[in-house]
Short mmCIF file of C-alpha atoms in Angstrom, two decimals:
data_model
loop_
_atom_site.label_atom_id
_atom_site.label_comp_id
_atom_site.label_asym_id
_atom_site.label_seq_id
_atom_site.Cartn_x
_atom_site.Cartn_y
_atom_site.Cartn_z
CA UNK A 1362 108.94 126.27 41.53
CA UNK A 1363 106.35 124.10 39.50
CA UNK A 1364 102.50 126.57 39.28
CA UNK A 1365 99.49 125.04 37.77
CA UNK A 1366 97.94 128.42 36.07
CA UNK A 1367 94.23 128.21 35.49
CA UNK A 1368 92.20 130.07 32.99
CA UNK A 1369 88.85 129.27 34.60
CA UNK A 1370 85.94 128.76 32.24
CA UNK A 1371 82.98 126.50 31.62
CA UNK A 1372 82.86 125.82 28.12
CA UNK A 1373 86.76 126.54 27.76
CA UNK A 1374 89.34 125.89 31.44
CA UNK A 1375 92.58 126.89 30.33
CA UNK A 1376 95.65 124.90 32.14
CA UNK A 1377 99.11 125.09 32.32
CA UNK A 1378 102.02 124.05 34.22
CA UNK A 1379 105.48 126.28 34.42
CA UNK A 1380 108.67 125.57 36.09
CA UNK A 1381 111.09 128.01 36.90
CA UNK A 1382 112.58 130.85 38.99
CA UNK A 1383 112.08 134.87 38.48
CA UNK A 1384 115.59 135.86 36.67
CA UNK A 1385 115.98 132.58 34.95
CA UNK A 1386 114.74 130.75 31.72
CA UNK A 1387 111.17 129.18 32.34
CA UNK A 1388 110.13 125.76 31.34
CA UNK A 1389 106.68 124.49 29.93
CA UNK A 1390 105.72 120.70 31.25
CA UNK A 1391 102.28 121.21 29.49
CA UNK A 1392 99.28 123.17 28.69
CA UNK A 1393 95.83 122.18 27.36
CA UNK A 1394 91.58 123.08 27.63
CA UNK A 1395 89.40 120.89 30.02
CA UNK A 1396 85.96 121.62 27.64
CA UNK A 1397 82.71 120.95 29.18
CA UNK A 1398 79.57 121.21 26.77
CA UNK A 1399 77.82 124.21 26.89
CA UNK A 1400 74.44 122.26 26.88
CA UNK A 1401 75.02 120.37 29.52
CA UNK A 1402 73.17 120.41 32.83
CA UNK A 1403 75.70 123.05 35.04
CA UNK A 1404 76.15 119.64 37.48
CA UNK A 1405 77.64 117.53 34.76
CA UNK A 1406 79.99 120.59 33.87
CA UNK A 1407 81.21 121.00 37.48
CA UNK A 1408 82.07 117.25 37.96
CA UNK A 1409 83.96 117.59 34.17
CA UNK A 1410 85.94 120.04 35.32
CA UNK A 1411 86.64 118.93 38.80
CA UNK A 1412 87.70 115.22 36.64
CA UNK A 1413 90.07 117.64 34.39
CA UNK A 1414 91.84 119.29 37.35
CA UNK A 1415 92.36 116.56 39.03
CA UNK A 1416 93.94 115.17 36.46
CA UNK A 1417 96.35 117.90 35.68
CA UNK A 1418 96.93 117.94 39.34
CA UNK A 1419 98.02 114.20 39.31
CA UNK A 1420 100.15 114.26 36.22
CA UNK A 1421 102.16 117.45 37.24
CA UNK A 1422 102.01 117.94 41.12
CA UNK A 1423 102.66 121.60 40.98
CA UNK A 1424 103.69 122.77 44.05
CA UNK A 1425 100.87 125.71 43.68
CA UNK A 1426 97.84 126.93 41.63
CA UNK A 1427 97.17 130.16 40.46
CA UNK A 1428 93.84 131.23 39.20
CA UNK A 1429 92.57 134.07 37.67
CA UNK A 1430 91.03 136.50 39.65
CA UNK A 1431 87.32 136.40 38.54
CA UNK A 1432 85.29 140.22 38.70
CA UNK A 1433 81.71 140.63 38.85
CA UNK A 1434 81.55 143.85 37.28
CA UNK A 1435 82.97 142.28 33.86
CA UNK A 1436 80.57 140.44 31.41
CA UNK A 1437 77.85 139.59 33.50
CA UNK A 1438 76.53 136.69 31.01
CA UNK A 1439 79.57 134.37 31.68
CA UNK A 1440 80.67 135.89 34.93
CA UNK A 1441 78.87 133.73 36.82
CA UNK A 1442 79.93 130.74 34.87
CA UNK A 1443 83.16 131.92 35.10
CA UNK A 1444 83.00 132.06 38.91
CA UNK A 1445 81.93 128.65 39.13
CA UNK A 1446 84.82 127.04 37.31
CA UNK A 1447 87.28 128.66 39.50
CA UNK A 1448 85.49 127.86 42.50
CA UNK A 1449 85.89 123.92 41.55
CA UNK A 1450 89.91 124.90 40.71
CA UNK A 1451 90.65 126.69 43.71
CA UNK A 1452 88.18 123.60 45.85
CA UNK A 1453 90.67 120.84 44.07
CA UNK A 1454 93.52 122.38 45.10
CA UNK A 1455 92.68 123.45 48.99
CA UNK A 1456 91.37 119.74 49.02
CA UNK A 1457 95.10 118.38 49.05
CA UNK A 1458 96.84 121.40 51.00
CA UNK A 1459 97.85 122.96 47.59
CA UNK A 1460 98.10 126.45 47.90
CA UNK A 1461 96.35 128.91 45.84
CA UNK A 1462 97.23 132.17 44.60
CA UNK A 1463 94.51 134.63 42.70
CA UNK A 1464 95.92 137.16 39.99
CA UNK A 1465 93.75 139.45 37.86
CA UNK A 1466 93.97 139.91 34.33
CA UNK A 1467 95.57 142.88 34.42
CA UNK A 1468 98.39 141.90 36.59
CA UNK A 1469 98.98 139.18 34.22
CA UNK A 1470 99.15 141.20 31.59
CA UNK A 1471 101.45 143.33 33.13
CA UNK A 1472 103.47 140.82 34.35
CA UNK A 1473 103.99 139.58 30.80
CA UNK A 1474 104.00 142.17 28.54
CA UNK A 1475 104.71 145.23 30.52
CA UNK A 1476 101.06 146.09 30.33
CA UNK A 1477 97.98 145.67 31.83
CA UNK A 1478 95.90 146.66 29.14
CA UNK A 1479 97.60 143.99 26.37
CA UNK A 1480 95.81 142.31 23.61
CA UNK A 1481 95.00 138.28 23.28
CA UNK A 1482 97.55 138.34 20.40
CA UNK A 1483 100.26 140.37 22.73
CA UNK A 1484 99.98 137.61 25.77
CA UNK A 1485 100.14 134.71 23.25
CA UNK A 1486 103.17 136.45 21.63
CA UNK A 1487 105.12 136.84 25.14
CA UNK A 1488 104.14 133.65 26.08
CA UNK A 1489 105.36 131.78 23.23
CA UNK A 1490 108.36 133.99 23.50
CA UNK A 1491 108.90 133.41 27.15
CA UNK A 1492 108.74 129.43 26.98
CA UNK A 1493 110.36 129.48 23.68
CA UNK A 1494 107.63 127.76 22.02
CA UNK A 1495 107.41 127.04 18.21
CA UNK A 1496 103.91 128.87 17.67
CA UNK A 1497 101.19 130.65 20.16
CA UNK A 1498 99.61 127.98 22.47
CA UNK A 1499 95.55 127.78 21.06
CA UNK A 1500 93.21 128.62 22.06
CA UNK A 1501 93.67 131.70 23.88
CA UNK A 1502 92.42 130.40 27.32
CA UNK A 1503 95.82 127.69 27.05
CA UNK A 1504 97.84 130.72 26.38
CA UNK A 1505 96.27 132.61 29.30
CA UNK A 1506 96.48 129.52 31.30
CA UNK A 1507 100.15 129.90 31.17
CA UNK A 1508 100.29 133.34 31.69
CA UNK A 1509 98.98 132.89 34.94
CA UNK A 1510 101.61 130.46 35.77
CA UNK A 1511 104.46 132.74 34.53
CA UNK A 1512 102.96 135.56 36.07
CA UNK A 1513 103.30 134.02 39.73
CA UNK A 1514 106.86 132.72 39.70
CA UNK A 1515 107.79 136.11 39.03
CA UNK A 1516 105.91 138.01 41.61
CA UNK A 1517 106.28 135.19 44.25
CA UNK A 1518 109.67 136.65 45.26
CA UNK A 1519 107.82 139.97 45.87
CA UNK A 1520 104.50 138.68 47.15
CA UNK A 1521 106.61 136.92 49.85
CA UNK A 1522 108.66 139.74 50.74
CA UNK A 1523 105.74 141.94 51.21
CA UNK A 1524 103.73 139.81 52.62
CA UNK A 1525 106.70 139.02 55.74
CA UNK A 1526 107.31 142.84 56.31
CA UNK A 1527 103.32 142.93 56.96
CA UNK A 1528 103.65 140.23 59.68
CA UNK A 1529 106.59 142.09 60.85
CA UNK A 1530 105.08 145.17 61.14
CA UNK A 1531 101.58 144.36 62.75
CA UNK A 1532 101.17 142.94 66.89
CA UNK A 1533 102.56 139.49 66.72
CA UNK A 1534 98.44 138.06 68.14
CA UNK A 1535 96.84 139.29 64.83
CA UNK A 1536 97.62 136.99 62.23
CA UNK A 1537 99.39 138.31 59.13
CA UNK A 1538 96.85 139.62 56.36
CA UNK A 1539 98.59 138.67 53.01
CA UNK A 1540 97.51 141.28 50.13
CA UNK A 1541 94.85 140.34 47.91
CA UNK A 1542 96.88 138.40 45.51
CA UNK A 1543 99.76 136.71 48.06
CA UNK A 1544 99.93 132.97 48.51
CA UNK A 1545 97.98 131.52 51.45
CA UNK A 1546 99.24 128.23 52.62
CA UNK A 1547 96.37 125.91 53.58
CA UNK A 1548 96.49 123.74 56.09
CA UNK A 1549 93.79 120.99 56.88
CA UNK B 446 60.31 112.72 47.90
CA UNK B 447 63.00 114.12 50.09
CA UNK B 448 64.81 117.35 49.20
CA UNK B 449 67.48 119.00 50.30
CA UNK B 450 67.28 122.84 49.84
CA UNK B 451 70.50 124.42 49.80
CA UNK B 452 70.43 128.51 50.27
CA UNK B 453 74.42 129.50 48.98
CA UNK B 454 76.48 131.38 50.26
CA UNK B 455 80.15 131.51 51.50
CA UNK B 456 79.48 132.88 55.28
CA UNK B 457 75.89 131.18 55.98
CA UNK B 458 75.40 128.33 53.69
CA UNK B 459 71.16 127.34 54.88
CA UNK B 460 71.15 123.47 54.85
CA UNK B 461 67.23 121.67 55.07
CA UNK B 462 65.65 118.73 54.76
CA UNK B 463 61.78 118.56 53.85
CA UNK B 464 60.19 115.37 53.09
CA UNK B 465 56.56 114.86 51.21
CA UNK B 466 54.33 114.76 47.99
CA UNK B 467 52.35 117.53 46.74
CA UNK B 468 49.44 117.96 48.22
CA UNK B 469 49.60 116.41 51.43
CA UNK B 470 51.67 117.63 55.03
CA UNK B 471 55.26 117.84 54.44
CA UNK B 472 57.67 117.19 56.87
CA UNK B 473 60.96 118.58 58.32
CA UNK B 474 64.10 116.28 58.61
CA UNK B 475 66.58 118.72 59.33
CA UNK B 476 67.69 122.28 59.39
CA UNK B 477 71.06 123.82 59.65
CA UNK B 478 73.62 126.32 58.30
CA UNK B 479 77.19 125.60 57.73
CA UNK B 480 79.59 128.36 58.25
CA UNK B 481 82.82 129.60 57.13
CA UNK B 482 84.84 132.28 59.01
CA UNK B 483 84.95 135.51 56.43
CA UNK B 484 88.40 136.36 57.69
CA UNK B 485 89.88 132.41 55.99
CA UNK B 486 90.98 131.93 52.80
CA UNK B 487 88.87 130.94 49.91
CA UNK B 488 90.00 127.88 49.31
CA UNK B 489 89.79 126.93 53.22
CA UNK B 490 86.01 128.12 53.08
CA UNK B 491 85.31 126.18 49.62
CA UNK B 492 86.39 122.99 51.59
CA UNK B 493 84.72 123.38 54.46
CA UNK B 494 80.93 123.99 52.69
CA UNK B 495 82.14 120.75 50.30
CA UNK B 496 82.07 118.76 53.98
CA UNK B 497 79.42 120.59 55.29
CA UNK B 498 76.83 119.79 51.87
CA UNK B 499 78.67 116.16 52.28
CA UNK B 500 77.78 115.85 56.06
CA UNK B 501 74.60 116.64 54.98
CA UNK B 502 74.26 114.17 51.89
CA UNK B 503 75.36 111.35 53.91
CA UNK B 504 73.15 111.79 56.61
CA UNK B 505 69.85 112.68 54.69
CA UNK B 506 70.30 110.69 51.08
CA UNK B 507 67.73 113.32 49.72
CA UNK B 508 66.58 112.03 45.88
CA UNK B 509 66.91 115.65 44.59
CA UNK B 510 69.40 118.80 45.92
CA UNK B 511 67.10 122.07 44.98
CA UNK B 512 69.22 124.89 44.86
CA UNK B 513 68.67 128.71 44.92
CA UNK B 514 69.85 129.98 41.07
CA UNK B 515 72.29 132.73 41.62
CA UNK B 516 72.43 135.85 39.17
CA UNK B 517 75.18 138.14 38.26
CA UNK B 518 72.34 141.13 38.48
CA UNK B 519 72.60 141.33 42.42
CA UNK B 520 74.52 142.52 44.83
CA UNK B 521 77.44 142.35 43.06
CA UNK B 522 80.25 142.32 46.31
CA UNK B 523 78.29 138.90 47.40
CA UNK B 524 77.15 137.21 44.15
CA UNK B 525 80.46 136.04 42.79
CA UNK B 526 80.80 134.20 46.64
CA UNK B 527 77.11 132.88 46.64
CA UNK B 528 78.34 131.56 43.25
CA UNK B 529 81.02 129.60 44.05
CA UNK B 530 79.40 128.44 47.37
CA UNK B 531 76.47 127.55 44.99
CA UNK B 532 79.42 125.40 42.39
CA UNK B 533 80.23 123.86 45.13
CA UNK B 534 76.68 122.26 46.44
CA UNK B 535 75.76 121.66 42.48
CA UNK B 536 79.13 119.51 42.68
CA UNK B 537 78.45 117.50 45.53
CA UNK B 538 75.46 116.38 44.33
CA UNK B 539 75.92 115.50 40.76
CA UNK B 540 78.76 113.99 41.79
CA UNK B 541 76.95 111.35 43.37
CA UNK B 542 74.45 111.29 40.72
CA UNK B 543 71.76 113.28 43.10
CA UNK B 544 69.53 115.29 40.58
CA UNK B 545 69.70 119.11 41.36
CA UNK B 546 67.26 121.72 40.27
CA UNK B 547 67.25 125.52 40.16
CA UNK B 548 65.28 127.52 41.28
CA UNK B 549 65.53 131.08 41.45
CA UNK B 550 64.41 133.16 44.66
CA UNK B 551 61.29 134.99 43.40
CA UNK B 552 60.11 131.45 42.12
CA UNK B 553 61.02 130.07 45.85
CA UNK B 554 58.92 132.97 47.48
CA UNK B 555 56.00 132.86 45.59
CA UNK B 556 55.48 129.22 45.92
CA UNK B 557 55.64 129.57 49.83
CA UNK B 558 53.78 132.63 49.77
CA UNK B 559 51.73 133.43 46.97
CA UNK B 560 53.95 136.79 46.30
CA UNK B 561 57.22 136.56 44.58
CA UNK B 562 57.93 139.73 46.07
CA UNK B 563 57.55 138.54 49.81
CA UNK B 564 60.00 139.76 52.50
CA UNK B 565 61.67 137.46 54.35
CA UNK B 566 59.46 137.85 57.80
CA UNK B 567 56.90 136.33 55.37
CA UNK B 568 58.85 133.38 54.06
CA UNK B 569 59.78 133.12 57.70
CA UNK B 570 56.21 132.96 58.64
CA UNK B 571 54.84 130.46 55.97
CA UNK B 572 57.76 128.28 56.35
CA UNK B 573 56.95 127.75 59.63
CA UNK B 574 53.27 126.75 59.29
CA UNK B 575 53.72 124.63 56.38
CA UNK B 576 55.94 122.31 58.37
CA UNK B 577 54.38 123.00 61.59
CA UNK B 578 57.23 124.01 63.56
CA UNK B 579 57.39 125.33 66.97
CA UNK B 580 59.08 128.79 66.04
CA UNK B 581 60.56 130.31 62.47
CA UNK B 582 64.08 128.69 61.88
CA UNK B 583 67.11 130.46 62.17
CA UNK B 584 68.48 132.55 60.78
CA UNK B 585 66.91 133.49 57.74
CA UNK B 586 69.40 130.99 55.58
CA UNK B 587 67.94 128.43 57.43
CA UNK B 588 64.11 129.26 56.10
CA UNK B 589 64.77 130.01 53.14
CA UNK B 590 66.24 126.70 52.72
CA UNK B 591 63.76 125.04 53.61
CA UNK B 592 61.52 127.16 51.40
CA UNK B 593 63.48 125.95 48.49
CA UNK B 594 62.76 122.32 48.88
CA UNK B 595 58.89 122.89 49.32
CA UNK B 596 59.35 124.89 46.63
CA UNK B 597 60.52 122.64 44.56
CA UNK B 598 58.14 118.95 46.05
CA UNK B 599 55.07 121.36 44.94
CA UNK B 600 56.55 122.44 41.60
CA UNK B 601 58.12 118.84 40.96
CA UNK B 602 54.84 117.76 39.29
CA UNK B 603 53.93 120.53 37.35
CA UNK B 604 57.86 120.55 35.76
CA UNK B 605 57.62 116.82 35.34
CA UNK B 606 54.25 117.65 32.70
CA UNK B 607 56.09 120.56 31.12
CA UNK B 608 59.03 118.23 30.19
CA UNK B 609 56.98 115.62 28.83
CA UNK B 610 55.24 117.53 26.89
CA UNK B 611 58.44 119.34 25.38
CA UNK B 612 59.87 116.15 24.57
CA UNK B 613 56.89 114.83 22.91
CA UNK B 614 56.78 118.25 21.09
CA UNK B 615 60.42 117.25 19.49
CA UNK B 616 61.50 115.10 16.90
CA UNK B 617 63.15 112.02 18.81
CA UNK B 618 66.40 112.69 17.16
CA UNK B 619 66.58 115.92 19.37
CA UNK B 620 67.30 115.53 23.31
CA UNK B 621 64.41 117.35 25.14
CA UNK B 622 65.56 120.49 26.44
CA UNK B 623 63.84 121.00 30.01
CA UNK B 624 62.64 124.40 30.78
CA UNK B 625 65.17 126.29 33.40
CA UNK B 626 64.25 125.76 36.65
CA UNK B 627 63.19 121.84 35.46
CA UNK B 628 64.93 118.90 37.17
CA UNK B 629 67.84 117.33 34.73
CA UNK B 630 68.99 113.80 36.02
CA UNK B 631 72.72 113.26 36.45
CA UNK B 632 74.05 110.21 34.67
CA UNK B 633 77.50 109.30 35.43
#
């Protein structure tokens, strides 16, 4: 399985691409920052980072994106910027029938170092670790990028597994509600 | 000038067209709302406003896109939505190299009204009379995008002075820094 994670951002858009399986070693294929200046009109920003994405989507052809999760109730100064950038992500994506999968930060945290609550320094560290990198992928929104990516391979198996006993278990003329964070397959 | 206001928002996205000059009748070109079922997925309803603000584009080539500025301060279940309905309109147009302007929704309301603290019945109510239409549009996304692009062919001349001035006010070495509601142009 080949996930684009996305660290979305307007100044700073972490990406990163991760092949692998849960239970087995994972490989990078590349990571990097789409950077947008932060005095530029909010138009010119949304077309950069649409331009980056695409790109990345291009070069890798993952067969799924996975974005952070963005909150309102965190830092309200850059939430909204924040929000923005991960609306173009998750838009690029749909646009070609690539699925896309939302974690938050604390499942990603979790998923990586056993915590939700982990540092910066502790991601980077498990990341690098993880893909058996030389040194911590910089800035921290490439790191986090990846995190996102390593954090869906391995709850895919367990996202899918929940998400068929739901269809199982409800009237077969409602259609299956996947939990917040399960993989929904567009189709155009 | 022709505008098209764009009112975000993930459910009921209010689409219209007003076309005039300060000072004289304006006219209505078109009104509308494009609509995404709350029940689909994210990405699904991201794609489905990009057509929609497309449709729209293609139809109407409006010179400017005025669009209501969102803030994190709000209801905080619908703003992170409205914003990423709102990335998405911003995108169409600068992608195209359609100028877009801000502005926010006391600004909108007290240019149609006089009070930036005016309900919606009153928006409604002005909107209506200012465009001479048979009956207020509907529903209230509808008006109030309308509102937005008289809003912004009455405060177009008034913004254009403001950034002239700043930019006369700078040394040349400096790019002018419009005020935040100002029109920026999109250069591709």
């Amino acid at each position: 399985m080949r996930v684009l994670g996305v660290d979305p951002g307007l100044t700073r858009c972490g990406v990163g691409v991760v092949e692998g399986t849960a239970g087995r070693p994972l490989t990078m294929l590349g990571v990097g920052v789409v950077r947008t200046p932060s005095d530029a009109e909010i138009g010119d920003r949304l077309v950069a980072i649409e331009q980056g994405i695409t790109d990345w989507l291009d070069e890798h052809r993952p067969e799924l994106v996975a974005v952070e999760r963005v909150f309102a109730q965190h830092n309200v100064r850059t939430v909204m910027g924040t929000a923005q950038a991960s609306a173009v992500a998750v838009l690029c994506a749909s646009r070609r029938g690539i699925p896309v999968a939302l974690h938050t930060p604390s499942e990603v945290k979790a998923a990586v170092t056993g915590s939700g609550r982990a540092d910066k320094a502790q991601v980077g560290a498990m990341v690098t670790r993880l893909l058996r990198l030389a040194a911590p992928p910089k800035p921290a929104d490439a790191a986090d990028a990846l995190a996102l990516a390593i954090c869906h391979i391995w709850r895919a198996p367990a996202l899918n597994r929940l998400r068929q006993a739901q269809s199982a278990a409800r009237p077969s003329r409602l259609p299956a509600s996947p939990p917040s964070s399960s993989v929904r397959k567009v189709t155009r």
